[in-house]
mmCIF file of C-alpha atoms in Angstrom:
data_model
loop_
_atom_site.group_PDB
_atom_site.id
_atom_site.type_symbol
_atom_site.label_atom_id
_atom_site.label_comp_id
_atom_site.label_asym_id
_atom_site.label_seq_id
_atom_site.Cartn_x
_atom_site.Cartn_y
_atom_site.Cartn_z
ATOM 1 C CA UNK A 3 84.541 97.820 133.670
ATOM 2 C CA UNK A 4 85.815 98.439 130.252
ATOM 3 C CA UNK A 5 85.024 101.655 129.053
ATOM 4 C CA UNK A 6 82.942 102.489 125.776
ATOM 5 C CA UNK A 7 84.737 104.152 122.650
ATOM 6 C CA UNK A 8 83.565 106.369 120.120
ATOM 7 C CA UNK A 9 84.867 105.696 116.768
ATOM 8 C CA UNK A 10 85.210 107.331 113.659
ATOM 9 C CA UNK A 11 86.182 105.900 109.848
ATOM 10 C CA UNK A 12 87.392 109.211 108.242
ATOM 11 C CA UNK A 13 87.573 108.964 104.415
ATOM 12 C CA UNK A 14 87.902 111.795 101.745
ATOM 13 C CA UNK A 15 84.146 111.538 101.220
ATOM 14 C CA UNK A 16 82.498 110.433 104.123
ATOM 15 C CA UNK A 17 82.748 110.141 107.973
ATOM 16 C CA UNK A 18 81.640 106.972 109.504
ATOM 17 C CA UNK A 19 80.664 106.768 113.195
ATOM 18 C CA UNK A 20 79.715 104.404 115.827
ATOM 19 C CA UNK A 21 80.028 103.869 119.422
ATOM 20 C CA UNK A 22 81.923 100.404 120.692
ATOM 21 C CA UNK A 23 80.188 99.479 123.821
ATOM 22 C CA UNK A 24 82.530 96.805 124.616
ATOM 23 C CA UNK A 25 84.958 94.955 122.696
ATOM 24 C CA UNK A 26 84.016 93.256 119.314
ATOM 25 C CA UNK A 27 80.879 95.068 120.255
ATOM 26 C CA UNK A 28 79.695 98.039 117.528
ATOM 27 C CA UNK A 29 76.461 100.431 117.195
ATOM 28 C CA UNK A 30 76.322 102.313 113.886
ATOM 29 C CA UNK A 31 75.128 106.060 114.639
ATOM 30 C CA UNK A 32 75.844 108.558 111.927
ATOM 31 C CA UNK A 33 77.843 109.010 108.498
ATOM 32 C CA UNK A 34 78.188 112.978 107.643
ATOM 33 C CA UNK A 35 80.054 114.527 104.934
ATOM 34 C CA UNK A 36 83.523 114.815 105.156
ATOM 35 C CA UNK A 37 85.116 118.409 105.601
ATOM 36 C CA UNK A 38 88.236 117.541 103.585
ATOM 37 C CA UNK A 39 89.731 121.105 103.111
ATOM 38 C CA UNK A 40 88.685 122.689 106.380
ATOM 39 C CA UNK A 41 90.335 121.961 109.575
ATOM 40 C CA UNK A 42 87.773 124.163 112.192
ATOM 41 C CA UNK A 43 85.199 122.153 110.213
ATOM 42 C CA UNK A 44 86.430 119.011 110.496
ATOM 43 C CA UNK A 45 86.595 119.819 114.212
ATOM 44 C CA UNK A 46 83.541 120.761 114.574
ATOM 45 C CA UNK A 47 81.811 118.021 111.939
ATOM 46 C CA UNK A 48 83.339 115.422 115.263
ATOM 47 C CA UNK A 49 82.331 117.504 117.980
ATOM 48 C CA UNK A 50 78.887 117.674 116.637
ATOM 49 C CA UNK A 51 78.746 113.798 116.837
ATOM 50 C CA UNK A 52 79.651 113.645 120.050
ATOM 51 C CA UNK A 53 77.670 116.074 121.438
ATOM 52 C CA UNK A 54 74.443 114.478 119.075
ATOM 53 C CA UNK A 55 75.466 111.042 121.161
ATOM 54 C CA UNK A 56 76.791 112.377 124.069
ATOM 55 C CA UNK A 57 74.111 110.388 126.473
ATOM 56 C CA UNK A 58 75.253 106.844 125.060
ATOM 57 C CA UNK A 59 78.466 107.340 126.710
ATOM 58 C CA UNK A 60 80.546 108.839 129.874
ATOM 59 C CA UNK A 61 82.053 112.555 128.763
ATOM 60 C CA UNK A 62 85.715 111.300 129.139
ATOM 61 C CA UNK A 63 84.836 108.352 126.571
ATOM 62 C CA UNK A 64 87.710 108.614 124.218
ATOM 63 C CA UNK A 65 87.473 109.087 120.059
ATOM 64 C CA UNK A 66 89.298 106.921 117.826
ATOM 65 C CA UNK A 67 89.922 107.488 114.283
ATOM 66 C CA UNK A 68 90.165 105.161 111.257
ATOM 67 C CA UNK A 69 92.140 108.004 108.818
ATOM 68 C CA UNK A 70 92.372 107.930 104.772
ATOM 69 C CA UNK A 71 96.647 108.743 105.365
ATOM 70 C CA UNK A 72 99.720 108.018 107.052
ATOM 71 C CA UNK A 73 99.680 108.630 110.584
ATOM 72 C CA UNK A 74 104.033 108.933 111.463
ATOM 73 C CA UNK A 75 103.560 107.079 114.657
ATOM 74 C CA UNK A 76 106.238 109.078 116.905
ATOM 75 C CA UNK A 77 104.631 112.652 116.798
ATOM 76 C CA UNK A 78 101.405 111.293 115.322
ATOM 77 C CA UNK A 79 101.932 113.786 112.335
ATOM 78 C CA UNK A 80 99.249 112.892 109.457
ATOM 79 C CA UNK A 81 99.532 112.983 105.765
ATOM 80 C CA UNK A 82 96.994 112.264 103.729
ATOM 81 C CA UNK A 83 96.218 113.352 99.952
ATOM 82 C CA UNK A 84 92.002 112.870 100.494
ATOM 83 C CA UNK A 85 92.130 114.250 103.382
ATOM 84 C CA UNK A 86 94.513 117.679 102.959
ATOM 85 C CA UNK A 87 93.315 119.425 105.766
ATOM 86 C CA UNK A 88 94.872 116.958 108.262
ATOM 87 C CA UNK A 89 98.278 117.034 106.403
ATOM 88 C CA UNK A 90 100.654 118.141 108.978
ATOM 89 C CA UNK A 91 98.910 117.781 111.965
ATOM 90 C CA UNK A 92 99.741 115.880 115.203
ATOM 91 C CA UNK A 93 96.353 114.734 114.430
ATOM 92 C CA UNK A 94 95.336 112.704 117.434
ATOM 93 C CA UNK A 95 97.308 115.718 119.956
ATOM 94 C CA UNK A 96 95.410 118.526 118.349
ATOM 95 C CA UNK A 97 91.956 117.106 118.147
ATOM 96 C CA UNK A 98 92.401 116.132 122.074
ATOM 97 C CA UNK A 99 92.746 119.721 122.212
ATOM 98 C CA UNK A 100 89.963 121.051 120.094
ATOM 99 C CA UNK A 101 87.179 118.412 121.503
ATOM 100 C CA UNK A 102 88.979 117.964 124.986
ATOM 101 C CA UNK A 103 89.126 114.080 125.399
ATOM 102 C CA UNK A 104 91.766 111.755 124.649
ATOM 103 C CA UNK A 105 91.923 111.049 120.599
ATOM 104 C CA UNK A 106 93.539 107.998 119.447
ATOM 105 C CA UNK A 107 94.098 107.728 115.295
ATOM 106 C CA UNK A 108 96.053 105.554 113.064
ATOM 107 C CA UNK A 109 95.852 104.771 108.882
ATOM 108 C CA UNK A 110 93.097 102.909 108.047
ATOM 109 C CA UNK A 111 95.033 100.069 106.986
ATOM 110 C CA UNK A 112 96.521 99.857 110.084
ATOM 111 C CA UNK A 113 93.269 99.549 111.897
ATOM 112 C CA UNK A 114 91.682 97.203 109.496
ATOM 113 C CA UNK A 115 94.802 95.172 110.682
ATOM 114 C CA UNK A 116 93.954 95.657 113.943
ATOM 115 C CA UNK A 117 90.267 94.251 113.698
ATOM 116 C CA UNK A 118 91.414 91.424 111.774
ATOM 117 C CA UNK A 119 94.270 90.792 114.207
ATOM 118 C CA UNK A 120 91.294 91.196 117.523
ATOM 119 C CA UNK A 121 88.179 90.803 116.101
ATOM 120 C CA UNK A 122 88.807 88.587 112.648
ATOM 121 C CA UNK A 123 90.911 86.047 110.956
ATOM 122 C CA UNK A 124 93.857 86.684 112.788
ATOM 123 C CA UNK A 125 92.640 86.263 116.384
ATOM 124 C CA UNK A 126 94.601 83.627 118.097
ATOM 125 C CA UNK A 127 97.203 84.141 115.688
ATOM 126 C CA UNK A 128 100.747 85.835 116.962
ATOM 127 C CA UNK A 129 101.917 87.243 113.756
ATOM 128 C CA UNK A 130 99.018 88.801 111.691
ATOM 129 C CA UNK A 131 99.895 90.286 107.896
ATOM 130 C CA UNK A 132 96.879 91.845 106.347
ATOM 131 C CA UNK A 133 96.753 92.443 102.946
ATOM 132 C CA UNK A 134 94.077 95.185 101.176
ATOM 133 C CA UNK A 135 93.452 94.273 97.566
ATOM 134 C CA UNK A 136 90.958 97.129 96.090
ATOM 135 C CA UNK A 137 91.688 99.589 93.236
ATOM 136 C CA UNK A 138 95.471 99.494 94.478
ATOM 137 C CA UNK A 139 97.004 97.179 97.284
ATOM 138 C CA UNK A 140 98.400 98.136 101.035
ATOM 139 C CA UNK A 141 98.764 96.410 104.242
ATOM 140 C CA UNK A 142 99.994 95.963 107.709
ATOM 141 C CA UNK A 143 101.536 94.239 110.328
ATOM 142 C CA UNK A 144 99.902 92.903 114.006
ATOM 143 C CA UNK A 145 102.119 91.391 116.582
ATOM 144 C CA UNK A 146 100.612 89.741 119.357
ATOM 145 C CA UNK A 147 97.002 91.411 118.253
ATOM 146 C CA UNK A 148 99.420 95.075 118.460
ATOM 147 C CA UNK A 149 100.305 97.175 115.451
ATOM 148 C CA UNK A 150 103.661 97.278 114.466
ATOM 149 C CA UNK A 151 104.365 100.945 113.496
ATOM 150 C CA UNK A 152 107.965 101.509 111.806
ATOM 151 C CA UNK A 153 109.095 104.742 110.336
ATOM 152 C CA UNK A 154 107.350 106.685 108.845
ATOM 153 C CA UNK A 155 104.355 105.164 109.181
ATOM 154 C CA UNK A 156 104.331 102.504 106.709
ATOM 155 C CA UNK A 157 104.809 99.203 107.968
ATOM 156 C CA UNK A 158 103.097 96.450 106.108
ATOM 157 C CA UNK A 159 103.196 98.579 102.999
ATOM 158 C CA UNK A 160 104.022 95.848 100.379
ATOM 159 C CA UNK A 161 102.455 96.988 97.182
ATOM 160 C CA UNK A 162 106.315 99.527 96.912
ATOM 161 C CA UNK A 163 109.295 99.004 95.602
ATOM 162 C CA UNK A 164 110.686 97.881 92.118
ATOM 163 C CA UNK A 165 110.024 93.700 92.796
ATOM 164 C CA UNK A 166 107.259 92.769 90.221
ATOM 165 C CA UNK A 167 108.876 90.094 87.670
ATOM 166 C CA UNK A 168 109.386 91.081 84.259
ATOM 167 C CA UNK A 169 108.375 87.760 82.786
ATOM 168 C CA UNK A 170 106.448 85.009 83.831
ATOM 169 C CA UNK A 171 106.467 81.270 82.631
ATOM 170 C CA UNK A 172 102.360 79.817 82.782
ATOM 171 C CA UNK A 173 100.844 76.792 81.861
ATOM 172 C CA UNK A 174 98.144 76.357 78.943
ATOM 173 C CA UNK A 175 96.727 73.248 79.650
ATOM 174 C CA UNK A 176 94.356 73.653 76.494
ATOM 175 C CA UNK A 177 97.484 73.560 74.404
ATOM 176 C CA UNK A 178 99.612 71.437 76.234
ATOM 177 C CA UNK A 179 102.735 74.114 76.717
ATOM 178 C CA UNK A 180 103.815 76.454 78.642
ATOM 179 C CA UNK A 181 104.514 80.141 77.761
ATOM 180 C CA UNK A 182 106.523 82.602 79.023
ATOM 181 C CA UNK A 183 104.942 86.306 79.007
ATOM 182 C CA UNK A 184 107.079 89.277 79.258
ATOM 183 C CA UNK A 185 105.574 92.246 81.235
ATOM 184 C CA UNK A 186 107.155 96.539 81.035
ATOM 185 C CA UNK A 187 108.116 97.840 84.674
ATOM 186 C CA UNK A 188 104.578 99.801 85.051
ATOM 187 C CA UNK A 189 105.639 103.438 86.172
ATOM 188 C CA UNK A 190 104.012 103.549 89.973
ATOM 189 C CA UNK A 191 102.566 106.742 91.614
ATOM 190 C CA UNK A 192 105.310 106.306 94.045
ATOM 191 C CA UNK A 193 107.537 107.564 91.741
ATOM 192 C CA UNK A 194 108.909 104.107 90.945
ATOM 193 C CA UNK A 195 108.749 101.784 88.534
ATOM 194 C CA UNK A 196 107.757 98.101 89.115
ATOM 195 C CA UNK A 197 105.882 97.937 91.987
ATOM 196 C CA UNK A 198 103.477 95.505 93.146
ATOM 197 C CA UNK A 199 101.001 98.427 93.461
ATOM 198 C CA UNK A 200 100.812 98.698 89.834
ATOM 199 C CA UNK A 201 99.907 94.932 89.292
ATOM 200 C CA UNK A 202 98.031 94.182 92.579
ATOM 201 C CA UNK A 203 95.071 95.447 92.418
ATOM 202 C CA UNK A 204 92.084 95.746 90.478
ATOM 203 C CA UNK A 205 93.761 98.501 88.002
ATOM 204 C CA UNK A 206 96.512 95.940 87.680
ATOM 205 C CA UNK A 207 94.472 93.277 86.689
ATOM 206 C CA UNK A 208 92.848 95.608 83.971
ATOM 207 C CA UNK A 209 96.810 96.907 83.254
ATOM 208 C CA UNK A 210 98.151 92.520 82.499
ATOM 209 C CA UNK A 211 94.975 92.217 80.456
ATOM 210 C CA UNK A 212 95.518 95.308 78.098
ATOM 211 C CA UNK A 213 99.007 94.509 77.949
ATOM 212 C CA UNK A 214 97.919 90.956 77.065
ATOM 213 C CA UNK A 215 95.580 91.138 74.576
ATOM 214 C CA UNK A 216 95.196 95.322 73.822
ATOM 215 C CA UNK A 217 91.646 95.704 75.400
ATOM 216 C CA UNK A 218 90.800 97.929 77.788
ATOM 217 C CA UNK A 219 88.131 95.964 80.165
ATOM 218 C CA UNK A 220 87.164 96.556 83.383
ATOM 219 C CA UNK A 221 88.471 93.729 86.733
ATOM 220 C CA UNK A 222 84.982 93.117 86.575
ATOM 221 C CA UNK A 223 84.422 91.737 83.441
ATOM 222 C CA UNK A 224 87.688 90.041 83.558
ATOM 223 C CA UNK A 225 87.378 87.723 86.295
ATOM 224 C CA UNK A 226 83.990 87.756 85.517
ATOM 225 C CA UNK A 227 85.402 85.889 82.075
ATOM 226 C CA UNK A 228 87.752 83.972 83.453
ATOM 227 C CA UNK A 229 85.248 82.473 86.045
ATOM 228 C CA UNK A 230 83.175 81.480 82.814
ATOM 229 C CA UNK A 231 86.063 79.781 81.104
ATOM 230 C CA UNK A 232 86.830 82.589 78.988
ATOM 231 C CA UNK A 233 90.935 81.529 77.576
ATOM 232 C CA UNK A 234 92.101 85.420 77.442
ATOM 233 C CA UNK A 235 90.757 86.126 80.287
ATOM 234 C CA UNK A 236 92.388 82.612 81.759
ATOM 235 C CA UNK A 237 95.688 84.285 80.481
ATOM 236 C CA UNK A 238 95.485 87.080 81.790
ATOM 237 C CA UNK A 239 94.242 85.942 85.800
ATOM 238 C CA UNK A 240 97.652 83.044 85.689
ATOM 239 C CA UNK A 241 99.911 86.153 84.756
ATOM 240 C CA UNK A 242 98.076 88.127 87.646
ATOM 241 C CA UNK A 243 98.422 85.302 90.348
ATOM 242 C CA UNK A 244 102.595 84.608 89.504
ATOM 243 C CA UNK A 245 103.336 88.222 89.613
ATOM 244 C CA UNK A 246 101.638 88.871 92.455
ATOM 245 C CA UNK A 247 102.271 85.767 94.483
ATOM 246 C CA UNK A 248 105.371 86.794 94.705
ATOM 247 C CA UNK A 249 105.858 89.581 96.630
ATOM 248 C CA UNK A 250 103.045 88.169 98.674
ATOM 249 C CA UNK A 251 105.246 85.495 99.181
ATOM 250 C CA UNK A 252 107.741 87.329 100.291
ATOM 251 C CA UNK A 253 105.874 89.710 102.711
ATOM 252 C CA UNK A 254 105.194 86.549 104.574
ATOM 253 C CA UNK A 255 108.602 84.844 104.671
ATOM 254 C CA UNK A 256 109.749 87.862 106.341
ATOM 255 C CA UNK A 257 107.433 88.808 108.615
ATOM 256 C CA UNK A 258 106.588 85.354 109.683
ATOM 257 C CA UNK A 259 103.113 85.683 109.813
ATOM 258 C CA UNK A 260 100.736 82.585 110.686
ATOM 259 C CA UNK A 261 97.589 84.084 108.488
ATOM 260 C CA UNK A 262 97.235 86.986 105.672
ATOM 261 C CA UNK A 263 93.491 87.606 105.686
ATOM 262 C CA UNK A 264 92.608 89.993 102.353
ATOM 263 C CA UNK A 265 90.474 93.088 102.306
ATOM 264 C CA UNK A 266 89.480 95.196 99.338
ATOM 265 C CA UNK A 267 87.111 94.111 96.214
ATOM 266 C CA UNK A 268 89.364 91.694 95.429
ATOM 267 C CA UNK A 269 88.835 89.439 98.522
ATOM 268 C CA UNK A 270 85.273 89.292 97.189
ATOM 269 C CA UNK A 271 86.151 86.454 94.212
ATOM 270 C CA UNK A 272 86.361 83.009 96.085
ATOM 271 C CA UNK A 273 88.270 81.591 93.452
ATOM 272 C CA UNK A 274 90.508 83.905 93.295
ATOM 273 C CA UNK A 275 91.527 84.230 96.633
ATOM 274 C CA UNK A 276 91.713 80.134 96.782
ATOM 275 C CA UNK A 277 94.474 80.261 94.147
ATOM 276 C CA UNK A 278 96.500 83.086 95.538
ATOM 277 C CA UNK A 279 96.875 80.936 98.935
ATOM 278 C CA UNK A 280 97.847 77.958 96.562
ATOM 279 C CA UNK A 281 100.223 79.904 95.091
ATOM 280 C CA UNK A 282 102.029 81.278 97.870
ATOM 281 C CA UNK A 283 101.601 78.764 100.041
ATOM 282 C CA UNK A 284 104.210 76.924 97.695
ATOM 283 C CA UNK A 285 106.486 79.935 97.731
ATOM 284 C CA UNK A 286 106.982 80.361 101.129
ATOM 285 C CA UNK A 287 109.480 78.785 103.475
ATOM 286 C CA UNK A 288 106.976 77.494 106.313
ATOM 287 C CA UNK A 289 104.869 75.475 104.769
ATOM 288 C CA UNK A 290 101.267 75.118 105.734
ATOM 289 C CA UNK A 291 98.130 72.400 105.309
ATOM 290 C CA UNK A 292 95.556 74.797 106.009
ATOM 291 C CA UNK A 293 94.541 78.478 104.088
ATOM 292 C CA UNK A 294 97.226 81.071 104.717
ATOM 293 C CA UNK A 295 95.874 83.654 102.091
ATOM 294 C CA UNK A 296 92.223 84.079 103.407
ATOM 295 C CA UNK A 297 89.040 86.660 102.437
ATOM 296 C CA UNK A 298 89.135 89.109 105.633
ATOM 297 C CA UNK A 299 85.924 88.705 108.114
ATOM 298 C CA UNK A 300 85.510 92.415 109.026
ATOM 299 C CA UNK A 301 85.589 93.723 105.506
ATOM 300 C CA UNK A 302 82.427 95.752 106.138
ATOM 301 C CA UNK A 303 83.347 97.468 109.227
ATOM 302 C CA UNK A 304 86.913 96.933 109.619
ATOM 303 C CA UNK A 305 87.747 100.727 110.103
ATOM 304 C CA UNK A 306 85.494 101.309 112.723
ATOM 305 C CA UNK A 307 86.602 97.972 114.714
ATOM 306 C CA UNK A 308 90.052 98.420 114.354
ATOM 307 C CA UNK A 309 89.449 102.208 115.464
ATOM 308 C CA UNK A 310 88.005 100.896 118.990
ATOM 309 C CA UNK A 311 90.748 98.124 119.187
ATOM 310 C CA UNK A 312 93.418 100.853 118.912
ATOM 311 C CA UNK A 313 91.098 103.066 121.150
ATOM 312 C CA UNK A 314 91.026 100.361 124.071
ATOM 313 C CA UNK A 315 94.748 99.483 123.628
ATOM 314 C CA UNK A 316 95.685 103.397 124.069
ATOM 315 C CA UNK A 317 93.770 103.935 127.262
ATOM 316 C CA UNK A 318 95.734 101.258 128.732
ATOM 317 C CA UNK A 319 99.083 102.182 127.788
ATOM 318 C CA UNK A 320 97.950 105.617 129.477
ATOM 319 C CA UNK A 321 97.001 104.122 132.172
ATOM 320 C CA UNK A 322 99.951 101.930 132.962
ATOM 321 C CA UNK A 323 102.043 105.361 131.985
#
């Protein structure tokens, strides 16, 4: 009999929870304010779910948590900038302690992963790399439908390090030529320069186009443009997809992965996404005839999925401890 799993998306704002009968399986209960700065609160903003939904479930049912931060996977120590209450917490340990049941909690990229790995694109598939494309870009790694969790924390994360191209060659069909566009090193909140972060996602896209034409617009009304045939906004989208493409690219040559479903705003534009599997699919060194690069299928609810994957998959290891 499998066992039913609470499960909790906790962003700086909100909390997000639901109850996970069985697998694939979710019932939406409650979103409540998050208590970001307050610890005892926090505490007692979960415990007050579970006791308001207490009858929908057996009192050892355990909580799992979707979490706005790094979770360091060997002490479960959190970090987390929205969230700055949890920073330095054995987060999963201590709230086992506070609401006395087992806690499970990992990054919410890292359980998005693991719904798309279970529950989404990547089911069936051995080697899963997902890819969040929003305001900024992130990621991580499934193996067999299990996280991979390296130091720190921060598998998966591909949007760091100083990789983005500094100039791009493109091809202006309306003019018959190509053209080569030179792009800075964009200074990175990682305290880096030239990191696929700063080009990714939707700020990026707004970042090419400025540096492109000297507009400020927003992603929105770029795309928007470019899906209307507008030719700066063309420019701009062909600069986007070679910088980008690359690290992409590379993500997937080394982690081997068989599919790279996309989460974020940016899965959202069809087109989009259909030319960013074009263009890595010819960069990569296993070569596929069918969609590598594909729009996520639990970008509504990925948190709280991935939340009772990781919730299911931590009773059994205790169990088979």
């Amino acid at each position: 009999m499998t066992l039913p799993v609470f499960a909790a998306d906790v962003g700086g704002s909100f909390i997000k929870f639901a109850l996970s009968p069985g697998p694939g399986r979710l019932v939406h209960l409650e979103r409540v304010p998050t208590p970001a700065d307050d610890w005892a609160a926090l505490c007692g903003a979960l415990a007050g779910l579970l006791q308001r939904h207490a009858d929908l479930a057996p009192s050892d049912a355990p909580l799992a948590l979707s979490v706005a931060g790094l979770i360091e996977p060997v002490e479960g120590v959190a970090t987390s900038a929205n969230i700055p209450c949890i920073t330095g917490r054995p987060l999963a340990g201590a709230l086992a302690m506070a609401l006395s049941r087992s806690v499970f909690a990992a990054n919410d990229a890292d359980c998005f992963t693991l719904a798309e790995a279970n529950e989404g694109a990547g089911r069936g598939h051995a080697v899963t790399f997902c890819a969040i494309m929003g305001t900024g870009i992130g990621g991580g790694l499934a193996i067999d439908g299990r996280l991979a969790r390296g130091a720190g924390g921060v598998t998966g994360e591909w949007g760091h390090g100083p990789i983005v191209c500094t100039s791009v060659e493109i091809e202006m069909k309306e003019a018959g030529r190509s053209e080569t566009i030179h792009m800075p090193r964009l200074p990175c909140g990682c305290g880096q320069s030239g990191c696929a972060d700063t080009i990714g996602g939707a700020r990026g896209i707004e970042r090419i186009h400025q540096h492109l034409t000297g507009r400020v617009e927003t992603s929105h009304d770029i795309l928007s443009g470019w899906q209307r045939g507008d030719d700066d906004a063309r420019r701009t989208v062909l600069v986007y997809l070679e910088l980008i493409s690359d690290p992409l690219a590379l993500a997937v040559n080394i982690t081997g992965a068989s599919i790279v479903p996309v989460g974020g705003g940016l899965a959202s534009v069809d087109p989009l996404m259909t030319m960013l599997d074009r263009a890595v699919r010819s960069r990569i060194l296993n070569r596929f005839d069918r969609p590598l690069v594909v729009p996520a299928q639990r970008m509504d609810d990925g948190g709280l999925i991935g939340a009772a994957v990781l919730g299911r998959q931590g009773l059994r290891m205790q169990e088979a401890a």
